[in-house]
């Protein structure tokens, strides 16, 4: 598919000012000069401010926002020559690095859509992602080159693979019967250049793929304006300043790292440290050594950190705030007290940014927060009718201002229409709204366990089991029942060197969970399958099902 066809798949022309940012609960003023409406102009305006050029360290490499902005401006004309037609996609299969950041910014300046891919993708998924994006160009780290080349014969649109190898030069070769040229990314800046096109606020900037746990991954179409809204919203909510130094362990194919860490650091002039992996044992030492003042979290990070052995220096660091979700309600206040860190939680998704805010001055622990002024939120039943206050249903969202929601799913108009039925975006999340307007996330609709006529929340089960002092991680999911519907199964990762049996887990759950929600099956495992953003890949656990080493409560007569 040619890039002009890709452009038609992406968007209809509808440019806007991009300045209609509405302050939400907990927001504070952001840097005054951030009025740009595209990523490229935003980078230039941020670099021109009269602020210190705060130090960044990206996977151990020193740089800064101003330096990356300048380098990306130099690279952009060469990037534009890769895909001279405006709006073409380029896939990035790269780990967190200054090179990936520089390339992301250069693509945005050149009006090219960057499509960062999950580096943990297997062969089938990788082939699907590149084909679904319609990319003619793939940029990859050298460690992923063999994977890309193995799929090249099955990717008829692919013409160019640029390889990032920081150690040695990559020779130019051809593969797939001469159709695909492989060359060194380092030589790109010395090659042909092209004039930069005019980029509009509502042009698609990025395609981020969902994890695809219940089906093929879907490409979420995000505009320049949407991405800047998310950056500014997070920056204001957290009150970051040039005195801050942010820390992220999340990958750059995820919106968390891109917009609420990298973007927020640029927006506010803050320093930034990024690592490729989360290390619980080294986390606080890293924060001390790097003078970190704020970090982002997701998944089970907070529970894992809280389960570390208490130390006399638990509060001996500069961290003042953390941003993310979800921190288990039962450790929320104890975590803040133990480590001296104030938590701000949000509820949202790739498609709709941070829909709800739960800032310290107006929060309810255990909730995702109240809806931001930029969004309307309802809880609806299976017919899309609003449910009573406090009742469970699906969380649906729509924006109150332009540019605050994704454009659609790439090449999947039916999925876009289905998600937007009755003029509300259906998140696929089950939740409830209390009498004070706080939205409580319960679980994914597809993650609910239906057992003997009752819907059971996997989130509730996990929250309870996670409270056991010998449990490091847990995942609850459905497995087929010999009667009908499903049974509850949990896979548990014990804390290292701490004794734990399935019977211990069940005893702990008894009285804390309803009889319906008590797990029938318990399996102790060394690790859970996780995405790079620390989310459990439950589809893999469901596919594995009940194994020979799984403990069966009913079989033991408990």
Short mmCIF file of N, CA and C in Angstrom, two decimals, residues 406-557:
data_model
loop_
_atom_site.label_atom_id
_atom_site.label_comp_id
_atom_site.label_asym_id
_atom_site.label_seq_id
_atom_site.Cartn_x
_atom_site.Cartn_y
_atom_site.Cartn_z
N UNK A 406 -8.45 9.61 20.64
CA UNK A 406 -7.79 9.04 19.47
C UNK A 406 -8.66 9.19 18.22
N UNK A 407 -8.04 9.06 17.05
CA UNK A 407 -8.77 9.23 15.80
C UNK A 407 -9.50 7.96 15.38
N UNK A 408 -9.02 6.82 15.79
CA UNK A 408 -9.64 5.56 15.42
C UNK A 408 -8.59 4.47 15.43
N UNK A 409 -8.99 3.27 14.97
CA UNK A 409 -8.05 2.15 14.86
C UNK A 409 -7.61 2.01 13.41
N UNK A 410 -6.31 1.92 13.20
CA UNK A 410 -5.74 1.88 11.87
C UNK A 410 -6.32 0.72 11.05
N UNK A 411 -6.94 1.05 9.92
CA UNK A 411 -7.43 0.03 9.01
C UNK A 411 -8.54 -0.83 9.54
N UNK A 412 -9.16 -0.43 10.64
CA UNK A 412 -10.22 -1.23 11.25
C UNK A 412 -11.44 -0.36 11.52
N UNK A 413 -12.11 0.08 10.46
CA UNK A 413 -13.28 0.96 10.66
C UNK A 413 -14.39 0.30 11.45
N UNK A 414 -14.56 -1.03 11.27
CA UNK A 414 -15.62 -1.71 12.02
C UNK A 414 -15.33 -1.68 13.51
N UNK A 415 -14.06 -1.90 13.88
CA UNK A 415 -13.69 -1.86 15.30
C UNK A 415 -13.84 -0.46 15.86
N UNK A 416 -13.52 0.55 15.05
CA UNK A 416 -13.68 1.93 15.49
C UNK A 416 -15.14 2.25 15.75
N UNK A 417 -16.00 1.87 14.81
CA UNK A 417 -17.44 2.14 14.96
C UNK A 417 -17.99 1.38 16.17
N UNK A 418 -17.56 0.13 16.34
CA UNK A 418 -18.05 -0.66 17.47
C UNK A 418 -17.63 -0.03 18.79
N UNK A 419 -16.41 0.46 18.85
CA UNK A 419 -15.93 1.09 20.09
C UNK A 419 -16.67 2.39 20.37
N UNK A 420 -17.18 3.04 19.31
CA UNK A 420 -17.82 4.35 19.44
C UNK A 420 -19.34 4.27 19.37
N UNK A 421 -19.91 3.09 19.58
CA UNK A 421 -21.36 2.96 19.42
C UNK A 421 -22.11 3.90 20.37
N UNK A 422 -23.21 4.41 19.87
CA UNK A 422 -24.04 5.35 20.62
C UNK A 422 -23.26 6.59 21.06
N UNK A 423 -22.25 6.94 20.27
CA UNK A 423 -21.48 8.18 20.45
C UNK A 423 -20.72 8.24 21.78
N UNK A 424 -20.42 7.08 22.34
CA UNK A 424 -19.53 6.98 23.50
C UNK A 424 -18.41 6.00 23.16
N UNK A 425 -17.18 6.33 23.58
CA UNK A 425 -16.10 5.37 23.42
C UNK A 425 -16.19 4.34 24.53
N UNK A 426 -16.28 3.07 24.14
CA UNK A 426 -16.39 1.97 25.09
C UNK A 426 -15.00 1.46 25.43
N UNK A 427 -14.62 1.65 26.68
CA UNK A 427 -13.25 1.32 27.10
C UNK A 427 -13.00 -0.17 27.22
N UNK A 428 -14.07 -0.97 27.37
CA UNK A 428 -13.87 -2.38 27.65
C UNK A 428 -13.52 -2.65 29.09
N UNK A 429 -13.59 -1.62 29.93
CA UNK A 429 -13.30 -1.75 31.36
C UNK A 429 -14.60 -1.80 32.15
N UNK A 430 -14.64 -2.68 33.12
CA UNK A 430 -15.78 -2.73 34.03
C UNK A 430 -15.46 -1.87 35.24
N UNK A 431 -16.43 -1.04 35.65
CA UNK A 431 -16.19 -0.17 36.78
C UNK A 431 -17.49 0.33 37.37
N UNK A 432 -17.38 1.24 38.30
CA UNK A 432 -18.55 1.86 38.91
C UNK A 432 -18.20 3.29 39.28
N UNK A 433 -19.23 4.12 39.46
CA UNK A 433 -19.03 5.50 39.89
C UNK A 433 -19.77 5.69 41.20
N UNK A 434 -19.08 6.19 42.22
CA UNK A 434 -19.73 6.35 43.52
C UNK A 434 -20.51 7.67 43.58
N UNK A 435 -21.14 7.92 44.71
CA UNK A 435 -22.02 9.09 44.84
C UNK A 435 -21.26 10.40 44.75
N UNK A 436 -19.96 10.37 44.98
CA UNK A 436 -19.15 11.59 44.90
C UNK A 436 -18.48 11.77 43.54
N UNK A 437 -18.82 10.89 42.59
CA UNK A 437 -18.30 11.03 41.24
C UNK A 437 -16.95 10.39 40.99
N UNK A 438 -16.43 9.61 41.95
CA UNK A 438 -15.18 8.91 41.74
C UNK A 438 -15.43 7.64 40.92
N UNK A 439 -14.59 7.43 39.92
CA UNK A 439 -14.69 6.24 39.08
C UNK A 439 -13.77 5.16 39.65
N UNK A 440 -14.32 3.97 39.83
CA UNK A 440 -13.57 2.84 40.36
C UNK A 440 -13.42 1.79 39.27
N UNK A 441 -12.19 1.52 38.85
CA UNK A 441 -11.92 0.46 37.88
C UNK A 441 -12.00 -0.89 38.59
N UNK A 442 -12.72 -1.84 38.01
CA UNK A 442 -12.84 -3.18 38.59
C UNK A 442 -11.99 -4.19 37.83
N UNK A 443 -12.19 -4.30 36.53
CA UNK A 443 -11.37 -5.18 35.71
C UNK A 443 -11.76 -4.99 34.25
N UNK A 444 -11.04 -5.67 33.39
CA UNK A 444 -11.42 -5.66 31.99
C UNK A 444 -12.70 -6.48 31.81
N UNK A 445 -13.58 -6.02 30.93
CA UNK A 445 -14.81 -6.76 30.68
C UNK A 445 -14.48 -8.19 30.23
N UNK A 446 -13.44 -8.31 29.42
CA UNK A 446 -13.05 -9.63 28.94
C UNK A 446 -12.33 -10.43 30.01
N UNK A 447 -12.00 -9.78 31.13
CA UNK A 447 -11.25 -10.42 32.20
C UNK A 447 -12.15 -10.87 33.35
N UNK A 448 -13.43 -10.56 33.26
CA UNK A 448 -14.37 -10.96 34.30
C UNK A 448 -14.60 -12.47 34.23
N UNK A 449 -14.64 -13.11 35.38
CA UNK A 449 -14.88 -14.55 35.44
C UNK A 449 -16.36 -14.79 35.72
N UNK A 450 -17.00 -15.57 34.87
CA UNK A 450 -18.41 -15.92 35.06
C UNK A 450 -18.45 -17.32 35.67
N UNK A 451 -18.83 -17.39 36.96
CA UNK A 451 -18.83 -18.68 37.67
C UNK A 451 -20.20 -18.91 38.30
N UNK A 452 -20.86 -19.95 37.86
CA UNK A 452 -22.14 -20.37 38.42
C UNK A 452 -23.13 -19.21 38.52
N UNK A 453 -23.19 -18.46 37.41
CA UNK A 453 -24.18 -17.40 37.30
C UNK A 453 -23.76 -16.07 37.87
N UNK A 454 -22.56 -15.98 38.42
CA UNK A 454 -22.10 -14.74 39.03
C UNK A 454 -20.87 -14.21 38.30
N UNK A 455 -20.79 -12.88 38.17
CA UNK A 455 -19.59 -12.24 37.64
C UNK A 455 -18.61 -11.99 38.79
N UNK A 456 -17.38 -12.41 38.61
CA UNK A 456 -16.36 -12.29 39.65
C UNK A 456 -15.24 -11.40 39.14
N UNK A 457 -14.85 -10.45 39.95
CA UNK A 457 -13.80 -9.50 39.57
C UNK A 457 -12.42 -10.09 39.80
N UNK A 458 -11.64 -10.22 38.74
CA UNK A 458 -10.27 -10.69 38.90
C UNK A 458 -9.43 -9.67 39.67
N UNK A 459 -9.75 -8.41 39.48
CA UNK A 459 -9.04 -7.35 40.20
C UNK A 459 -9.21 -7.51 41.70
N UNK A 460 -10.42 -7.84 42.15
CA UNK A 460 -10.66 -8.01 43.59
C UNK A 460 -9.87 -9.19 44.12
N UNK A 461 -9.87 -10.29 43.38
CA UNK A 461 -9.12 -11.47 43.81
C UNK A 461 -7.64 -11.14 43.93
N UNK A 462 -7.11 -10.50 42.90
CA UNK A 462 -5.69 -10.16 42.90
C UNK A 462 -5.33 -9.20 44.03
N UNK A 463 -6.21 -8.27 44.30
CA UNK A 463 -5.95 -7.31 45.37
C UNK A 463 -5.85 -8.02 46.71
N UNK A 464 -6.73 -9.00 46.95
CA UNK A 464 -6.71 -9.73 48.21
C UNK A 464 -5.47 -10.61 48.31
N UNK A 465 -5.21 -11.42 47.27
CA UNK A 465 -4.08 -12.34 47.32
C UNK A 465 -2.76 -11.58 47.44
N UNK A 466 -2.68 -10.43 46.76
CA UNK A 466 -1.45 -9.63 46.81
C UNK A 466 -1.14 -9.15 48.23
N UNK A 467 -2.15 -9.12 49.08
CA UNK A 467 -1.94 -8.70 50.45
C UNK A 467 -1.20 -9.71 51.31
N UNK A 468 -1.11 -10.96 50.84
CA UNK A 468 -0.37 -11.97 51.61
C UNK A 468 1.11 -11.61 51.62
N UNK A 469 1.75 -11.59 52.77
CA UNK A 469 3.15 -11.14 52.85
C UNK A 469 4.12 -12.01 52.07
N UNK A 470 3.73 -13.24 51.73
CA UNK A 470 4.64 -14.12 51.00
C UNK A 470 4.37 -14.12 49.50
N UNK A 471 3.46 -13.27 49.03
CA UNK A 471 3.10 -13.22 47.61
C UNK A 471 3.77 -12.02 46.96
N UNK A 472 4.56 -12.27 45.93
CA UNK A 472 5.19 -11.18 45.19
C UNK A 472 4.31 -10.70 44.05
N UNK A 473 3.75 -11.63 43.28
CA UNK A 473 2.85 -11.28 42.17
C UNK A 473 1.74 -12.32 42.09
N UNK A 474 0.62 -11.92 41.52
CA UNK A 474 -0.49 -12.84 41.34
C UNK A 474 -1.28 -12.44 40.12
N UNK A 475 -1.84 -13.42 39.45
CA UNK A 475 -2.77 -13.19 38.34
C UNK A 475 -3.95 -14.13 38.51
N UNK A 476 -5.16 -13.57 38.43
CA UNK A 476 -6.39 -14.36 38.50
C UNK A 476 -7.02 -14.40 37.12
N UNK A 477 -7.55 -15.55 36.74
CA UNK A 477 -8.12 -15.70 35.40
C UNK A 477 -9.07 -16.89 35.38
N UNK A 478 -9.83 -16.97 34.31
CA UNK A 478 -10.83 -18.03 34.18
C UNK A 478 -10.25 -19.24 33.45
N UNK A 479 -10.65 -20.41 33.92
CA UNK A 479 -10.38 -21.65 33.19
C UNK A 479 -11.70 -22.40 33.07
N UNK A 480 -11.85 -23.24 32.06
CA UNK A 480 -13.13 -23.92 31.85
C UNK A 480 -13.53 -24.79 33.04
N UNK A 481 -14.84 -24.80 33.31
CA UNK A 481 -15.40 -25.65 34.36
C UNK A 481 -16.01 -26.89 33.74
N UNK A 482 -15.93 -28.01 34.46
CA UNK A 482 -16.55 -29.23 33.95
C UNK A 482 -18.07 -29.16 34.06
N UNK A 483 -18.57 -28.18 34.80
CA UNK A 483 -20.02 -28.00 34.94
C UNK A 483 -20.53 -27.07 33.85
N UNK A 484 -20.23 -25.81 33.96
CA UNK A 484 -20.56 -24.81 32.95
C UNK A 484 -19.80 -23.55 33.30
N UNK A 485 -19.74 -22.64 32.36
CA UNK A 485 -19.04 -21.37 32.56
C UNK A 485 -17.57 -21.61 32.94
N UNK A 486 -17.11 -21.01 34.05
CA UNK A 486 -15.68 -21.04 34.35
C UNK A 486 -15.42 -21.29 35.83
N UNK A 487 -14.17 -21.64 36.12
CA UNK A 487 -13.66 -21.71 37.48
C UNK A 487 -12.58 -20.65 37.66
N UNK A 488 -12.31 -20.31 38.92
CA UNK A 488 -11.30 -19.31 39.23
C UNK A 488 -9.95 -19.99 39.43
N UNK A 489 -8.96 -19.50 38.69
CA UNK A 489 -7.59 -19.99 38.87
C UNK A 489 -6.68 -18.81 39.12
N UNK A 490 -5.68 -19.01 39.98
CA UNK A 490 -4.67 -17.99 40.20
C UNK A 490 -3.29 -18.60 40.03
N UNK A 491 -2.39 -17.83 39.44
CA UNK A 491 -0.97 -18.18 39.41
C UNK A 491 -0.26 -17.20 40.34
N UNK A 492 0.54 -17.75 41.24
CA UNK A 492 1.15 -16.94 42.29
C UNK A 492 2.67 -17.07 42.22
N UNK A 493 3.35 -15.92 42.24
CA UNK A 493 4.81 -15.89 42.36
C UNK A 493 5.14 -15.61 43.82
N UNK A 494 5.70 -16.58 44.55
CA UNK A 494 6.03 -16.33 45.96
C UNK A 494 7.22 -15.39 46.10
N UNK A 495 7.28 -14.71 47.23
CA UNK A 495 8.47 -13.93 47.57
C UNK A 495 9.64 -14.90 47.71
N UNK A 496 10.78 -14.62 47.12
CA UNK A 496 11.91 -15.55 47.19
C UNK A 496 12.27 -15.92 48.62
N UNK A 497 12.51 -17.21 48.81
CA UNK A 497 12.99 -17.76 50.08
C UNK A 497 11.99 -17.62 51.23
N UNK A 498 10.72 -17.39 50.90
CA UNK A 498 9.67 -17.33 51.92
C UNK A 498 8.72 -18.51 51.67
N UNK A 499 8.54 -19.40 52.65
CA UNK A 499 7.68 -20.56 52.43
C UNK A 499 6.24 -20.16 52.12
N UNK A 500 5.64 -20.84 51.14
CA UNK A 500 4.25 -20.58 50.76
C UNK A 500 3.69 -21.81 50.08
N UNK A 501 2.49 -22.21 50.48
CA UNK A 501 1.80 -23.32 49.85
C UNK A 501 0.46 -22.84 49.31
N UNK A 502 -0.13 -23.56 48.36
CA UNK A 502 -1.47 -23.19 47.89
C UNK A 502 -2.48 -23.14 49.02
N UNK A 503 -2.36 -24.07 49.98
CA UNK A 503 -3.29 -24.06 51.11
C UNK A 503 -3.14 -22.79 51.94
N UNK A 504 -1.90 -22.28 52.06
CA UNK A 504 -1.69 -21.01 52.76
C UNK A 504 -2.45 -19.88 52.08
N UNK A 505 -2.38 -19.87 50.75
CA UNK A 505 -3.05 -18.82 49.98
C UNK A 505 -4.55 -18.90 50.19
N UNK A 506 -5.10 -20.11 50.11
CA UNK A 506 -6.54 -20.27 50.27
C UNK A 506 -6.99 -19.86 51.67
N UNK A 507 -6.22 -20.25 52.67
CA UNK A 507 -6.57 -19.88 54.04
C UNK A 507 -6.59 -18.36 54.20
N UNK A 508 -5.64 -17.69 53.57
CA UNK A 508 -5.59 -16.23 53.65
C UNK A 508 -6.80 -15.60 52.97
N UNK A 509 -7.24 -16.18 51.86
CA UNK A 509 -8.36 -15.63 51.10
C UNK A 509 -9.70 -15.86 51.79
N UNK A 510 -9.80 -16.94 52.55
CA UNK A 510 -11.06 -17.28 53.20
C UNK A 510 -11.43 -16.19 54.21
N UNK A 511 -12.62 -15.65 54.03
CA UNK A 511 -13.07 -14.55 54.86
C UNK A 511 -12.77 -13.18 54.26
N UNK A 512 -11.82 -13.15 53.35
CA UNK A 512 -11.51 -11.89 52.65
C UNK A 512 -12.18 -11.83 51.29
N UNK A 513 -12.50 -13.01 50.74
CA UNK A 513 -13.23 -13.11 49.48
C UNK A 513 -14.54 -13.84 49.73
N UNK A 514 -15.52 -13.57 48.88
CA UNK A 514 -16.76 -14.34 48.96
C UNK A 514 -16.48 -15.78 48.57
N UNK A 515 -17.37 -16.67 48.94
CA UNK A 515 -17.20 -18.08 48.60
C UNK A 515 -17.12 -18.28 47.09
N UNK A 516 -17.90 -17.47 46.35
CA UNK A 516 -17.89 -17.58 44.89
C UNK A 516 -16.53 -17.22 44.31
N UNK A 517 -15.85 -16.27 44.95
CA UNK A 517 -14.59 -15.76 44.40
C UNK A 517 -13.37 -16.54 44.86
N UNK A 518 -13.53 -17.45 45.82
CA UNK A 518 -12.38 -18.23 46.29
C UNK A 518 -11.80 -19.05 45.14
N UNK A 519 -10.51 -18.97 44.90
CA UNK A 519 -9.92 -19.73 43.80
C UNK A 519 -10.08 -21.24 44.02
N UNK A 520 -10.45 -21.91 42.94
CA UNK A 520 -10.44 -23.37 42.99
C UNK A 520 -9.04 -23.89 42.70
N UNK A 521 -8.38 -23.26 41.74
CA UNK A 521 -7.06 -23.71 41.31
C UNK A 521 -5.99 -22.70 41.72
N UNK A 522 -4.89 -23.22 42.29
CA UNK A 522 -3.76 -22.37 42.67
C UNK A 522 -2.49 -23.01 42.12
N UNK A 523 -1.74 -22.22 41.40
CA UNK A 523 -0.46 -22.70 40.87
C UNK A 523 0.65 -21.76 41.31
N UNK A 524 1.69 -22.30 41.92
CA UNK A 524 2.86 -21.53 42.30
C UNK A 524 3.87 -21.55 41.15
N UNK A 525 4.30 -20.37 40.72
CA UNK A 525 5.19 -20.27 39.56
C UNK A 525 6.37 -19.36 39.89
N UNK A 526 7.42 -19.50 39.10
CA UNK A 526 8.60 -18.66 39.31
C UNK A 526 8.43 -17.26 38.78
N UNK A 527 7.61 -17.11 37.74
CA UNK A 527 7.36 -15.79 37.16
C UNK A 527 6.07 -15.83 36.36
N UNK A 528 5.51 -14.66 36.11
CA UNK A 528 4.34 -14.52 35.27
C UNK A 528 4.75 -13.96 33.92
N UNK A 529 4.05 -14.34 32.86
CA UNK A 529 4.35 -13.71 31.56
C UNK A 529 3.91 -12.25 31.57
N UNK A 530 4.84 -11.36 31.29
CA UNK A 530 4.57 -9.92 31.38
C UNK A 530 4.90 -9.22 30.08
N UNK A 531 4.16 -8.17 29.79
CA UNK A 531 4.55 -7.26 28.73
C UNK A 531 5.68 -6.39 29.25
N UNK A 532 6.42 -5.71 28.36
CA UNK A 532 7.48 -4.81 28.85
C UNK A 532 6.96 -3.70 29.75
N UNK A 533 5.65 -3.40 29.69
CA UNK A 533 5.09 -2.39 30.59
C UNK A 533 4.55 -3.00 31.87
N UNK A 534 4.96 -4.26 32.15
CA UNK A 534 4.68 -4.93 33.41
C UNK A 534 3.22 -5.36 33.57
N UNK A 535 2.49 -5.49 32.46
CA UNK A 535 1.14 -6.02 32.54
C UNK A 535 1.16 -7.52 32.28
N UNK A 536 0.36 -8.24 33.04
CA UNK A 536 0.34 -9.70 32.92
C UNK A 536 -0.36 -10.11 31.63
N UNK A 537 0.27 -10.99 30.89
CA UNK A 537 -0.32 -11.51 29.65
C UNK A 537 -1.22 -12.70 30.02
N UNK A 538 -2.42 -12.37 30.43
CA UNK A 538 -3.32 -13.41 30.92
C UNK A 538 -3.76 -14.38 29.84
N UNK A 539 -3.73 -13.95 28.60
CA UNK A 539 -4.11 -14.87 27.54
C UNK A 539 -3.17 -16.07 27.50
N UNK A 540 -1.91 -15.87 27.87
CA UNK A 540 -0.97 -16.99 27.93
C UNK A 540 -1.31 -17.93 29.09
N UNK A 541 -1.69 -17.35 30.21
CA UNK A 541 -2.07 -18.17 31.36
C UNK A 541 -3.34 -18.96 31.07
N UNK A 542 -4.31 -18.30 30.43
CA UNK A 542 -5.55 -19.02 30.09
C UNK A 542 -5.27 -20.15 29.11
N UNK A 543 -4.35 -19.90 28.18
CA UNK A 543 -4.02 -20.94 27.20
C UNK A 543 -3.33 -22.13 27.86
N UNK A 544 -2.51 -21.86 28.87
CA UNK A 544 -1.84 -22.95 29.60
C UNK A 544 -2.84 -23.73 30.44
N UNK A 545 -3.76 -23.02 31.09
CA UNK A 545 -4.82 -23.66 31.85
C UNK A 545 -4.33 -24.42 33.07
N UNK A 546 -5.08 -25.45 33.44
CA UNK A 546 -4.76 -26.27 34.62
C UNK A 546 -3.66 -27.26 34.25
N UNK A 547 -2.56 -27.20 34.95
CA UNK A 547 -1.41 -28.04 34.67
C UNK A 547 -1.28 -29.14 35.73
N UNK A 548 -0.34 -30.03 35.49
CA UNK A 548 -0.15 -31.15 36.42
C UNK A 548 0.28 -30.68 37.80
N UNK A 549 0.95 -29.53 37.88
CA UNK A 549 1.41 -29.04 39.18
C UNK A 549 0.45 -28.03 39.80
N UNK A 550 -0.76 -27.93 39.26
CA UNK A 550 -1.77 -27.02 39.80
C UNK A 550 -2.51 -27.68 40.96
N UNK A 551 -2.64 -26.96 42.05
CA UNK A 551 -3.38 -27.44 43.23
C UNK A 551 -4.86 -27.20 43.02
N UNK A 552 -5.68 -28.23 43.25
CA UNK A 552 -7.13 -28.18 43.05
C UNK A 552 -7.81 -28.25 44.42
N UNK A 553 -8.46 -27.17 44.81
CA UNK A 553 -9.11 -27.11 46.12
C UNK A 553 -10.16 -28.20 46.27
N UNK A 554 -10.96 -28.42 45.25
CA UNK A 554 -12.02 -29.42 45.36
C UNK A 554 -11.46 -30.83 45.43
N UNK A 555 -10.37 -31.09 44.72
CA UNK A 555 -9.78 -32.42 44.74
C UNK A 555 -9.18 -32.75 46.10
N UNK A 556 -8.76 -31.72 46.84
CA UNK A 556 -8.18 -31.95 48.16
C UNK A 556 -9.24 -31.95 49.26
N UNK A 557 -10.47 -31.61 48.89
CA UNK A 557 -11.55 -31.61 49.87
C UNK A 557 -11.57 -30.42 50.79
#
